[in-house]
Amino acid sequence: MSKNLAILTYGCQMNKYDSERIVGILKGLDFQLTDDLRSADMIMLNTCSIREKAEQKVFSQLGRLKRLKEDNPDLIIGVGGCIAQIKGDKIFQRAPQVDLIFGTLNIDHLSSMVREVEKKRGRVIGIAKDFDPDIQPPLTFRESQVSAWVNIIQGCDNYCTYCVVPYTRGRERSRSSSIILDEIRGLADQGYKEVTLLGQNVNSYGKDKSDGIDFPQLLYMIEEIDGIKRIRFVTSHPKDISERLMYAMRDMNKVCEHLHLPLQSGSNRILNKMGRGYTSEEYLSKIDRLKSFIPEIVISTDIIVGFPGETDDDFNKTEEILKEVEYDTIFLFKYSPRPETLAGSLSNHVPPNIKEERFNNLLMIQKEISLKKNKALEGTSDEVLVEGHSKKDPGKLTSRTRSNKIVNFYSNRDMKGEIIEVKIIRGGLYSLDGEIIERGC
Ligand code: 5AD
Ligand code: SF4
């Protein structure tokens, strides 16, 4: 008899991808996906610990689930992801309603862990740190039928001083190129049109392997796969963006003209304290170089405000770069001390009200820039890949330009998976409205 599974995913794209793997594995154990927590036999929380708030969200959700478990003592509650990997059995102490803890590096063993919980009705934990990146199960249950995430490298060796990821996802381990290529060929056979290659630092791909295939080389190999029309990748570290990658991006038809290049701070003093390995001048010169190769490139970034010791002067430098680069999109964060990290033990914290002020200041500047750039697209036409119906307005289809802009438009035909031309009729802050360009005969 099939059982109901609900999964709550917190955090980044890597976690969303891991959730697809978790669902895929559990479907193999006869679980069916539900959004209704009350009807679930098992609830999985795939957690994030990048900032304190993300962690708090998980523990307050666990508080609510405790009441559900009181009503239904057979309910199985599992905690996976980054919090599970670093906190381990401390979660059992804080939340005794939890039956299963499995870290980011233990998803491959989920089947046996779940079976064990079901059999024993006791607690099970899997937080081993060693894993083989090449035995990821092929059972991934993908939400989209058009665009798929494909992990190419796990972990991070950069140890930026604010960041918990090297502790939650371990050291860098690249998957074998043959396994990645097989996975993408399989996706193409299933009709997928787009792949997004995932890794904390995709530019490090292959450094831990001896076959000489680095990230640009991997891109060239994926470019050859029939059926795949678009290739994207996240995340790139500015210190590792090479000229070879820029050439590759310029020369390959399928690699989209979008790059997510986290700046974090515009101040060299703060960049140095963050351990980022580049100066703002080096960062800007890479962007200039990239634009000289690919003038239409769209760049997005991550910024942290309020890193310990950030002065008004440091902050102003970040503001200047934001105005100079004119990113299309930014992801803005207030610094959150993480206990495991080097910066977590620094004492010269920026007061919350100043962080808030700086955050709002940058947000306002960016909103103006994003809107200006999107408005400038009104009247132009562009090629989009149709992803499906819009969640907000099911009467519309939602699609993406190669530059990663969302375009919503009306259509009386389901065009999911098609690549078509649209005219942009309205540029909003986060998305564009378009209309289909009818082709004459
Ligand atoms: N506090 C605030 N933001 C953080 N990020 C990573 N660690 C922290 C932290 N401790 C941000 C960085 C990173 C993004 C995924 O999250 O900007 O690029
Ligand atoms: Fe974290 Fe830095 Fe690694 Fe990105 S590069 S995951 S910010 S340690």
CSV table of C-alpha atoms and ligand atoms in Angstrom, one decimal:
chain,number,residue,atom,x,y,z
A,1,MET,CA,0.0,0.0,0.0
A,2,SER,CA,1.4,3.4,-0.9
A,3,LYS,CA,2.2,5.9,1.8
A,4,ASN,CA,2.2,9.7,1.8
A,5,LEU,CA,5.3,11.7,1.9
A,6,ALA,CA,5.5,15.5,2.5
A,7,ILE,CA,8.8,17.2,2.0
A,8,LEU,CA,9.7,20.8,3.1
A,9,THR,CA,12.8,22.2,1.5
A,10,TYR,CA,14.8,25.1,2.9
A,11,GLY,CA,17.7,27.0,1.3
A,12,CYS,CA,19.6,26.8,-2.0
A,13,GLN,CA,19.3,25.1,-5.3
A,14,MET,CA,21.6,22.3,-4.2
A,15,ASN,CA,19.0,21.5,-1.4
A,16,LYS,CA,16.2,21.7,-3.9
A,17,TYR,CA,18.1,19.2,-6.1
A,18,ASP,CA,18.8,17.0,-3.1
A,19,SER,CA,15.0,17.0,-2.3
A,20,GLU,CA,14.4,15.7,-5.8
A,21,ARG,CA,16.8,12.9,-5.1
A,22,ILE,CA,15.2,12.2,-1.7
A,23,VAL,CA,11.7,12.1,-3.3
A,24,GLY,CA,13.0,9.8,-6.0
A,25,ILE,CA,14.4,7.4,-3.5
A,26,LEU,CA,11.3,7.4,-1.4
A,27,LYS,CA,9.0,6.9,-4.4
A,28,GLY,CA,11.0,3.7,-4.8
A,29,LEU,CA,9.8,2.7,-1.3
A,30,ASP,CA,6.2,3.3,-2.3
A,31,PHE,CA,5.8,6.8,-1.0
A,32,GLN,CA,3.6,9.2,-2.9
A,33,LEU,CA,4.2,13.0,-2.7
A,34,THR,CA,1.6,15.1,-0.9
A,35,ASP,CA,1.5,18.8,0.0
A,36,ASP,CA,-0.9,18.1,2.9
A,37,LEU,CA,1.1,17.6,6.1
A,38,ARG,CA,-1.9,16.2,7.9
A,39,SER,CA,-2.3,13.3,5.5
A,40,ALA,CA,1.4,12.5,5.5
A,41,ASP,CA,2.8,9.2,6.9
A,42,MET,CA,6.3,10.7,6.7
A,43,ILE,CA,7.5,14.3,6.7
A,44,MET,CA,11.0,15.2,5.6
A,45,LEU,CA,12.6,18.5,6.3
A,46,ASN,CA,15.6,19.2,4.0
A,47,THR,CA,17.3,21.9,6.0
A,48,CYS,CA,19.6,24.9,5.5
A,49,SER,CA,22.0,26.4,8.0
A,50,ILE,CA,23.6,29.2,6.0
A,51,ARG,CA,22.1,31.9,8.2
A,52,GLU,CA,20.7,31.7,11.7
A,53,LYS,CA,17.2,32.6,10.5
A,54,ALA,CA,17.1,29.5,8.2
A,55,GLU,CA,17.9,27.3,11.2
A,56,GLN,CA,15.3,29.0,13.4
A,57,LYS,CA,12.6,28.3,10.8
A,58,VAL,CA,13.4,24.6,10.9
A,59,PHE,CA,13.1,24.3,14.6
A,60,SER,CA,9.9,26.3,14.7
A,61,GLN,CA,8.5,24.0,12.0
A,62,LEU,CA,9.6,21.0,14.1
A,63,GLY,CA,7.6,22.5,17.0
A,64,ARG,CA,4.5,22.5,14.9
A,65,LEU,CA,5.1,18.9,13.7
A,66,LYS,CA,5.4,17.8,17.3
A,67,ARG,CA,1.6,18.5,17.6
A,68,LEU,CA,0.9,16.5,14.4
A,69,LYS,CA,2.8,13.6,15.9
A,70,GLU,CA,0.9,13.8,19.1
A,71,ASP,CA,-2.3,13.3,16.9
A,72,ASN,CA,-0.7,10.6,14.8
A,73,PRO,CA,2.1,8.7,16.7
A,74,ASP,CA,2.8,6.6,13.5
A,75,LEU,CA,4.0,9.8,11.7
A,76,ILE,CA,7.7,9.5,10.8
A,77,ILE,CA,9.7,12.8,10.9
A,78,GLY,CA,13.0,13.0,9.2
A,79,VAL,CA,15.5,15.9,9.2
A,80,GLY,CA,18.0,16.0,6.4
A,81,GLY,CA,20.4,18.5,4.8
A,82,CYS,CA,22.9,20.9,6.3
A,83,ILE,CA,21.6,21.2,9.9
A,84,ALA,CA,21.4,17.4,10.1
A,85,GLN,CA,25.0,17.1,8.8
A,86,ILE,CA,26.5,19.5,11.4
A,87,LYS,CA,24.2,19.2,14.4
A,88,GLY,CA,23.7,15.4,14.2
A,89,ASP,CA,22.2,13.8,17.2
A,90,LYS,CA,21.8,17.2,19.0
A,91,ILE,CA,18.7,17.4,16.9
A,92,PHE,CA,17.2,14.4,18.7
A,93,GLN,CA,17.9,16.1,22.0
A,94,ARG,CA,16.3,19.4,21.0
A,95,ALA,CA,13.4,17.8,19.0
A,96,PRO,CA,12.6,14.3,20.4
A,97,GLN,CA,9.8,13.9,17.9
A,98,VAL,CA,12.4,13.4,15.2
A,99,ASP,CA,12.8,9.7,14.0
A,100,LEU,CA,15.5,10.1,11.4
A,101,ILE,CA,18.5,12.4,10.9
A,102,PHE,CA,20.5,12.2,7.6
A,103,GLY,CA,23.2,14.5,6.5
A,104,THR,CA,23.8,16.0,3.1
A,105,LEU,CA,26.4,13.3,2.4
A,106,ASN,CA,24.2,10.4,3.4
A,107,ILE,CA,21.2,10.7,0.9
A,108,ASP,CA,22.4,7.6,-1.0
A,109,HIS,CA,21.7,5.5,2.1
A,110,LEU,CA,18.3,6.9,2.7
A,111,SER,CA,16.4,3.7,1.6
A,112,SER,CA,17.9,1.5,4.2
A,113,MET,CA,17.7,4.2,6.9
A,114,VAL,CA,13.9,4.7,6.2
A,115,ARG,CA,13.4,0.9,6.2
A,116,GLU,CA,15.2,0.7,9.5
A,117,VAL,CA,13.0,3.4,11.1
A,118,GLU,CA,9.9,1.7,9.8
A,119,LYS,CA,11.0,-1.7,11.1
A,120,LYS,CA,12.3,-0.7,14.5
A,121,ARG,CA,10.2,2.4,15.0
A,122,GLY,CA,13.3,3.7,16.7
A,123,ARG,CA,15.6,6.5,15.9
A,124,VAL,CA,18.1,6.3,13.1
A,125,ILE,CA,21.0,8.6,12.2
A,126,GLY,CA,23.3,8.8,9.2
A,127,ILE,CA,25.8,11.7,9.3
A,128,ALA,CA,29.0,10.0,7.9
A,129,LYS,CA,31.3,12.5,6.2
A,130,ASP,CA,32.8,10.1,3.6
A,131,PHE,CA,30.9,9.5,0.5
A,132,ASP,CA,31.5,8.6,-3.1
A,133,PRO,CA,30.2,11.3,-5.4
A,134,ASP,CA,29.7,8.8,-8.2
A,135,ILE,CA,27.1,6.6,-6.5
A,136,GLN,CA,24.4,9.2,-6.4
A,137,PRO,CA,21.2,7.2,-7.2
A,138,PRO,CA,19.6,7.8,-10.6
A,139,LEU,CA,16.1,7.8,-9.0
A,140,THR,CA,15.9,11.6,-8.9
A,141,PHE,CA,12.2,12.7,-9.1
A,142,ARG,CA,12.4,16.0,-11.0
A,143,GLU,CA,9.8,18.7,-10.5
A,144,SER,CA,10.3,20.1,-14.0
A,145,GLN,CA,10.1,18.2,-17.2
A,146,VAL,CA,11.9,20.9,-19.2
A,147,SER,CA,14.8,22.0,-17.1
A,148,ALA,CA,16.9,19.7,-14.8
A,149,TRP,CA,19.6,20.3,-12.2
A,150,VAL,CA,22.7,18.2,-12.5
A,151,ASN,CA,25.2,18.1,-9.7
A,152,ILE,CA,28.8,18.2,-11.0
A,153,ILE,CA,30.8,18.9,-7.8
A,154,GLN,CA,30.0,18.5,-4.1
A,155,GLY,CA,31.4,20.5,-1.3
A,156,CYS,CA,33.7,23.5,-1.1
A,157,ASP,CA,37.4,24.0,-0.2
A,158,ASN,CA,37.3,27.8,0.0
A,159,TYR,CA,36.5,28.3,3.6
A,160,CYS,CA,35.2,31.9,3.3
A,161,THR,CA,35.3,33.0,6.9
A,162,TYR,CA,31.6,33.6,7.2
A,163,CYS,CA,30.4,30.4,5.5
A,164,VAL,CA,29.3,27.2,7.0
A,165,VAL,CA,29.1,25.2,3.7
A,166,PRO,CA,32.5,23.6,3.9
A,167,TYR,CA,31.4,22.1,7.2
A,168,THR,CA,28.0,21.0,6.0
A,169,ARG,CA,28.9,19.7,2.6
A,170,GLY,CA,32.5,18.7,3.1
A,171,ARG,CA,35.5,19.0,0.8
A,172,GLU,CA,35.3,19.4,-2.9
A,173,ARG,CA,34.5,16.1,-4.8
A,174,SER,CA,33.8,16.1,-8.5
A,175,ARG,CA,31.6,13.5,-10.1
A,176,SER,CA,33.1,11.6,-13.0
A,177,SER,CA,32.6,13.3,-16.3
A,178,SER,CA,31.3,10.0,-17.8
A,179,ILE,CA,28.6,9.8,-15.1
A,180,ILE,CA,27.6,13.4,-15.6
A,181,LEU,CA,27.4,13.0,-19.4
A,182,ASP,CA,25.4,9.8,-19.1
A,183,GLU,CA,23.0,11.5,-16.8
A,184,ILE,CA,22.6,14.4,-19.2
A,185,ARG,CA,22.2,12.1,-22.2
A,186,GLY,CA,19.4,10.3,-20.3
A,187,LEU,CA,17.7,13.7,-19.6
A,188,ALA,CA,17.9,14.6,-23.3
A,189,ASP,CA,16.3,11.3,-24.1
A,190,GLN,CA,13.5,12.1,-21.7
A,191,GLY,CA,12.9,15.4,-23.5
A,192,TYR,CA,14.7,17.8,-21.2
A,193,LYS,CA,15.8,20.9,-23.0
A,194,GLU,CA,17.9,22.7,-20.3
A,195,VAL,CA,20.4,21.6,-17.7
A,196,THR,CA,21.8,23.7,-14.8
A,197,LEU,CA,25.1,22.4,-13.6
A,198,LEU,CA,25.3,22.7,-9.8
A,199,GLY,CA,28.2,23.0,-7.4
A,200,GLN,CA,29.2,25.4,-4.7
A,201,ASN,CA,32.1,26.3,-6.9
A,202,VAL,CA,31.7,24.9,-10.4
A,203,ASN,CA,35.0,26.4,-11.6
A,204,SER,CA,36.8,23.9,-9.3
A,205,TYR,CA,35.3,21.0,-11.3
A,206,GLY,CA,37.9,18.4,-12.0
A,207,LYS,CA,40.7,19.7,-9.8
A,208,ASP,CA,40.4,16.6,-7.6
A,209,LYS,CA,40.5,14.2,-10.6
A,210,SER,CA,43.3,13.0,-12.8
A,211,ASP,CA,41.6,12.8,-16.2
A,212,GLY,CA,42.4,16.4,-17.1
A,213,ILE,CA,38.8,17.4,-17.7
A,214,ASP,CA,38.2,20.8,-16.2
A,215,PHE,CA,35.0,22.9,-16.1
A,216,PRO,CA,35.4,24.5,-19.6
A,217,GLN,CA,36.2,21.1,-21.0
A,218,LEU,CA,33.1,19.6,-19.4
A,219,LEU,CA,31.0,22.3,-20.9
A,220,TYR,CA,32.4,21.6,-24.4
A,221,MET,CA,31.4,17.9,-23.9
A,222,ILE,CA,27.9,18.7,-22.7
A,223,GLU,CA,27.5,21.1,-25.7
A,224,GLU,CA,27.8,18.1,-28.0
A,225,ILE,CA,24.7,16.3,-26.5
A,226,ASP,CA,21.8,16.4,-28.9
A,227,GLY,CA,18.5,17.5,-27.5
A,228,ILE,CA,19.9,19.7,-24.8
A,229,LYS,CA,19.4,23.3,-26.0
A,230,ARG,CA,20.6,25.3,-23.0
A,231,ILE,CA,23.3,25.0,-20.4
A,232,ARG,CA,23.5,27.0,-17.3
A,233,PHE,CA,25.7,26.7,-14.2
A,234,VAL,CA,25.9,28.0,-10.6
A,235,THR,CA,27.9,29.1,-8.6
A,236,SER,CA,31.1,30.6,-9.9
A,237,HIS,CA,33.8,31.9,-7.6
A,238,PRO,CA,35.3,35.2,-9.0
A,239,LYS,CA,38.8,34.1,-8.2
A,240,ASP,CA,38.4,31.0,-10.3
A,241,ILE,CA,36.7,32.5,-13.4
A,242,SER,CA,39.3,31.8,-16.1
A,243,GLU,CA,39.8,33.3,-19.6
A,244,ARG,CA,39.3,29.7,-20.8
A,245,LEU,CA,35.8,29.7,-19.3
A,246,MET,CA,35.1,33.1,-20.9
A,247,TYR,CA,36.2,31.8,-24.3
A,248,ALA,CA,34.0,28.7,-23.7
A,249,MET,CA,31.0,30.8,-22.8
A,250,ARG,CA,31.5,33.0,-25.9
A,251,ASP,CA,32.1,30.1,-28.3
A,252,MET,CA,29.4,27.7,-27.2
A,253,ASN,CA,25.9,28.1,-28.6
A,254,LYS,CA,24.1,26.3,-25.7
A,255,VAL,CA,25.8,28.1,-22.8
A,256,CYS,CA,23.4,30.9,-21.8
A,257,GLU,CA,24.5,34.5,-21.4
A,258,HIS,CA,24.1,34.7,-17.7
A,259,LEU,CA,26.6,34.5,-14.9
A,260,HIS,CA,26.0,34.5,-11.2
A,261,LEU,CA,29.2,36.0,-9.7
A,262,PRO,CA,29.0,36.6,-6.0
A,263,LEU,CA,30.8,39.8,-5.0
A,264,GLN,CA,29.9,39.7,-1.3
A,265,SER,CA,31.5,43.1,-0.5
A,266,GLY,CA,33.0,46.0,-2.5
A,267,SER,CA,35.6,46.8,0.2
A,268,ASN,CA,39.0,45.2,-0.2
A,269,ARG,CA,39.5,45.3,3.5
A,270,ILE,CA,36.3,43.3,4.1
A,271,LEU,CA,37.0,40.9,1.1
A,272,ASN,CA,40.3,40.1,2.7
A,273,LYS,CA,38.7,39.4,6.1
A,274,MET,CA,36.2,37.2,4.3
A,275,GLY,CA,39.0,35.3,2.8
A,276,ARG,CA,37.6,35.7,-0.7
A,277,GLY,CA,40.9,35.7,-2.6
A,278,TYR,CA,40.2,38.7,-4.9
A,279,THR,CA,40.1,42.5,-4.7
A,280,SER,CA,37.2,44.6,-6.0
A,281,GLU,CA,39.5,45.8,-8.8
A,282,GLU,CA,40.2,42.2,-9.9
A,283,TYR,CA,36.5,41.4,-9.7
A,284,LEU,CA,35.6,44.4,-11.8
A,285,SER,CA,38.3,43.7,-14.4
A,286,LYS,CA,37.0,40.1,-14.8
A,287,ILE,CA,33.5,41.6,-15.5
A,288,ASP,CA,35.0,44.0,-18.0
A,289,ARG,CA,36.8,41.1,-19.7
A,290,LEU,CA,33.7,39.0,-19.8
A,291,LYS,CA,31.7,41.9,-21.2
A,292,SER,CA,34.3,42.4,-23.9
A,293,PHE,CA,33.8,38.7,-24.9
A,294,ILE,CA,30.0,38.5,-24.4
A,295,PRO,CA,28.5,42.1,-24.6
A,296,GLU,CA,25.0,40.8,-23.8
A,297,ILE,CA,26.0,38.9,-20.7
A,298,VAL,CA,23.6,39.4,-17.7
A,299,ILE,CA,25.3,39.3,-14.3
A,300,SER,CA,23.8,38.6,-10.9
A,301,THR,CA,25.4,38.6,-7.5
A,302,ASP,CA,25.3,37.9,-3.8
A,303,ILE,CA,26.1,40.6,-1.3
A,304,ILE,CA,26.5,40.4,2.5
A,305,VAL,CA,26.0,43.6,4.5
A,306,GLY,CA,27.2,44.0,8.0
A,307,PHE,CA,30.2,41.6,8.1
A,308,PRO,CA,32.0,42.2,11.4
A,309,GLY,CA,33.9,45.5,11.4
A,310,GLU,CA,32.2,46.8,8.2
A,311,THR,CA,32.4,50.6,8.4
A,312,ASP,CA,30.4,53.2,6.5
A,313,ASP,CA,33.3,53.6,4.2
A,314,ASP,CA,33.4,49.8,3.5
A,315,PHE,CA,29.7,49.8,2.9
A,316,ASN,CA,29.9,52.8,0.5
A,317,LYS,CA,32.4,50.8,-1.6
A,318,THR,CA,29.8,48.0,-2.0
A,319,GLU,CA,27.2,50.6,-2.9
A,320,GLU,CA,29.5,52.1,-5.5
A,321,ILE,CA,30.1,48.7,-7.2
A,322,LEU,CA,26.4,48.0,-7.3
A,323,LYS,CA,25.9,51.3,-9.1
A,324,GLU,CA,28.8,50.7,-11.4
A,325,VAL,CA,28.1,47.1,-12.4
A,326,GLU,CA,24.3,47.6,-12.6
A,327,TYR,CA,23.5,43.9,-11.9
A,328,ASP,CA,20.2,42.6,-13.2
A,329,THR,CA,19.5,40.8,-10.0
A,330,ILE,CA,21.2,40.7,-6.6
A,331,PHE,CA,20.7,38.4,-3.6
A,332,LEU,CA,21.2,40.5,-0.5
A,333,PHE,CA,22.0,39.1,2.9
A,334,LYS,CA,22.6,40.5,6.4
A,335,TYR,CA,25.6,38.9,7.9
A,336,SER,CA,24.7,36.1,10.3
A,337,PRO,CA,27.4,34.6,12.6
A,338,ARG,CA,27.7,30.9,12.1
A,339,PRO,CA,29.2,29.1,15.1
A,340,GLU,CA,31.4,26.8,13.1
A,341,THR,CA,33.1,29.5,11.1
A,342,LEU,CA,36.2,31.7,11.6
A,343,ALA,CA,34.2,35.0,11.4
A,344,GLY,CA,31.7,33.6,13.9
A,345,SER,CA,34.2,34.2,16.7
A,346,LEU,CA,34.9,37.8,15.7
A,347,SER,CA,33.6,40.4,18.2
A,348,ASN,CA,33.2,43.7,16.4
A,349,HIS,CA,29.7,43.0,15.2
A,350,VAL,CA,27.7,45.6,13.3
A,351,PRO,CA,24.6,46.5,15.3
A,352,PRO,CA,21.3,45.1,13.8
A,353,ASN,CA,19.8,48.5,13.1
A,354,ILE,CA,22.9,49.5,11.0
A,355,LYS,CA,22.7,46.1,9.1
A,356,GLU,CA,19.0,46.8,8.5
A,357,GLU,CA,19.7,50.3,7.2
A,358,ARG,CA,22.5,49.1,4.9
A,359,PHE,CA,20.3,46.3,3.6
A,360,ASN,CA,17.4,48.6,2.9
A,361,ASN,CA,19.7,51.1,1.2
A,362,LEU,CA,21.1,48.6,-1.2
A,363,LEU,CA,17.7,47.0,-1.8
A,364,MET,CA,16.3,50.4,-2.8
A,365,ILE,CA,19.2,51.1,-5.2
A,366,GLN,CA,18.9,47.7,-6.7
A,367,LYS,CA,15.2,47.8,-7.2
A,368,GLU,CA,15.6,51.0,-9.3
A,369,ILE,CA,18.4,49.4,-11.4
A,370,SER,CA,16.4,46.1,-11.9
A,371,LEU,CA,13.3,48.0,-12.9
A,372,LYS,CA,15.2,50.3,-15.2
A,373,LYS,CA,16.9,47.4,-17.0
A,374,ASN,CA,13.7,45.4,-17.3
A,375,LYS,CA,11.8,48.4,-18.6
A,376,ALA,CA,14.5,49.0,-21.2
A,377,LEU,CA,13.5,45.6,-22.7
A,378,GLU,CA,10.0,46.7,-23.5
A,379,GLY,CA,9.4,46.4,-27.2
A,380,THR,CA,12.3,44.1,-27.8
A,381,SER,CA,11.9,40.5,-28.7
A,382,ASP,CA,13.8,37.5,-27.3
A,383,GLU,CA,14.0,33.7,-27.4
A,384,VAL,CA,12.4,31.9,-24.4
A,385,LEU,CA,12.2,28.3,-23.2
A,386,VAL,CA,8.6,27.6,-22.0
A,387,GLU,CA,8.7,26.0,-18.5
A,388,GLY,CA,5.0,25.5,-18.0
A,389,HIS,CA,2.0,27.3,-16.4
A,390,SER,CA,2.6,30.2,-14.2
A,391,LYS,CA,2.0,29.4,-10.5
A,392,LYS,CA,0.7,32.9,-9.8
A,393,ASP,CA,-1.6,33.0,-12.9
A,394,PRO,CA,-2.3,29.6,-14.3
A,395,GLY,CA,-3.9,31.3,-17.4
A,396,LYS,CA,-0.4,32.3,-18.4
A,397,LEU,CA,2.7,30.3,-19.4
A,398,THR,CA,6.0,31.1,-17.8
A,399,SER,CA,9.3,31.0,-19.7
A,400,ARG,CA,12.9,32.1,-19.4
A,401,THR,CA,15.2,34.0,-21.7
A,402,ARG,CA,18.7,32.8,-22.2
A,403,SER,CA,19.7,35.7,-19.9
A,404,ASN,CA,17.6,34.1,-17.1
A,405,LYS,CA,14.7,36.6,-17.1
A,406,ILE,CA,11.2,35.3,-16.5
A,407,VAL,CA,8.7,36.1,-19.2
A,408,ASN,CA,5.0,35.4,-18.6
A,409,PHE,CA,2.5,35.4,-21.5
A,410,TYR,CA,-0.9,34.2,-22.5
A,411,SER,CA,-1.3,31.3,-24.8
A,412,ASN,CA,-4.3,29.0,-25.5
A,413,ARG,CA,-1.9,26.1,-26.2
A,414,ASP,CA,0.4,24.3,-23.8
A,415,MET,CA,3.8,25.0,-25.2
A,416,LYS,CA,5.8,23.5,-22.4
A,417,GLY,CA,9.4,22.6,-23.6
A,418,GLU,CA,9.1,24.8,-26.7
A,419,ILE,CA,11.6,27.5,-27.6
A,420,ILE,CA,9.8,30.4,-29.1
A,421,GLU,CA,10.1,34.1,-29.8
A,422,VAL,CA,8.2,36.6,-27.6
A,423,LYS,CA,7.9,40.3,-27.6
A,424,ILE,CA,8.4,42.0,-24.3
A,425,ILE,CA,5.4,44.2,-23.5
A,426,ARG,CA,6.0,45.1,-19.9
A,427,GLY,CA,9.1,45.1,-17.7
A,428,GLY,CA,8.4,44.6,-14.0
A,429,LEU,CA,10.8,44.3,-11.0
A,430,TYR,CA,11.1,40.5,-11.0
A,431,SER,CA,9.6,39.4,-14.3
A,432,LEU,CA,8.6,40.5,-17.7
A,433,ASP,CA,5.2,40.2,-19.5
A,434,GLY,CA,5.4,39.2,-23.1
A,435,GLU,CA,3.4,38.1,-26.1
A,436,ILE,CA,4.0,35.4,-28.6
A,437,ILE,CA,5.3,36.7,-31.9
A,438,GLU,CA,3.1,35.0,-34.5
A,439,ARG,CA,5.1,33.8,-37.5
A,440,GLY,CA,3.6,34.7,-40.9
A,441,CYS,CA,3.7,31.9,-43.5
B,1,5AD,N1,25.6,35.4,6.6
B,1,5AD,C1,25.0,36.0,5.6
B,1,5AD,N2,25.0,35.6,4.4
B,1,5AD,C2,25.8,34.5,4.1
B,1,5AD,N3,26.0,33.8,3.0
B,1,5AD,C3,26.8,32.7,3.2
B,1,5AD,N4,27.1,32.7,4.6
B,1,5AD,C4,26.5,33.8,5.1
B,1,5AD,C5,26.4,34.3,6.4
B,1,5AD,N5,27.0,33.7,7.4
B,1,5AD,C6,25.5,34.2,1.7
B,1,5AD,C7,26.6,34.5,0.7
B,1,5AD,C8,26.5,33.3,-0.3
B,1,5AD,C9,25.0,33.0,-0.3
B,1,5AD,C10,24.6,31.7,-0.8
B,1,5AD,O1,24.7,33.2,1.1
B,1,5AD,O2,26.3,35.7,0.0
B,1,5AD,O3,27.0,33.6,-1.6
B,2,SF4,FE1,30.7,29.3,1.1
B,2,SF4,FE2,32.8,30.6,0.1
B,2,SF4,FE3,32.4,28.0,-0.5
B,2,SF4,FE4,30.7,29.8,-1.5
B,2,SF4,S1,32.9,29.7,-2.0
B,2,SF4,S2,30.2,27.9,-0.5
B,2,SF4,S3,30.7,31.3,0.2
B,2,SF4,S4,32.9,28.9,1.5
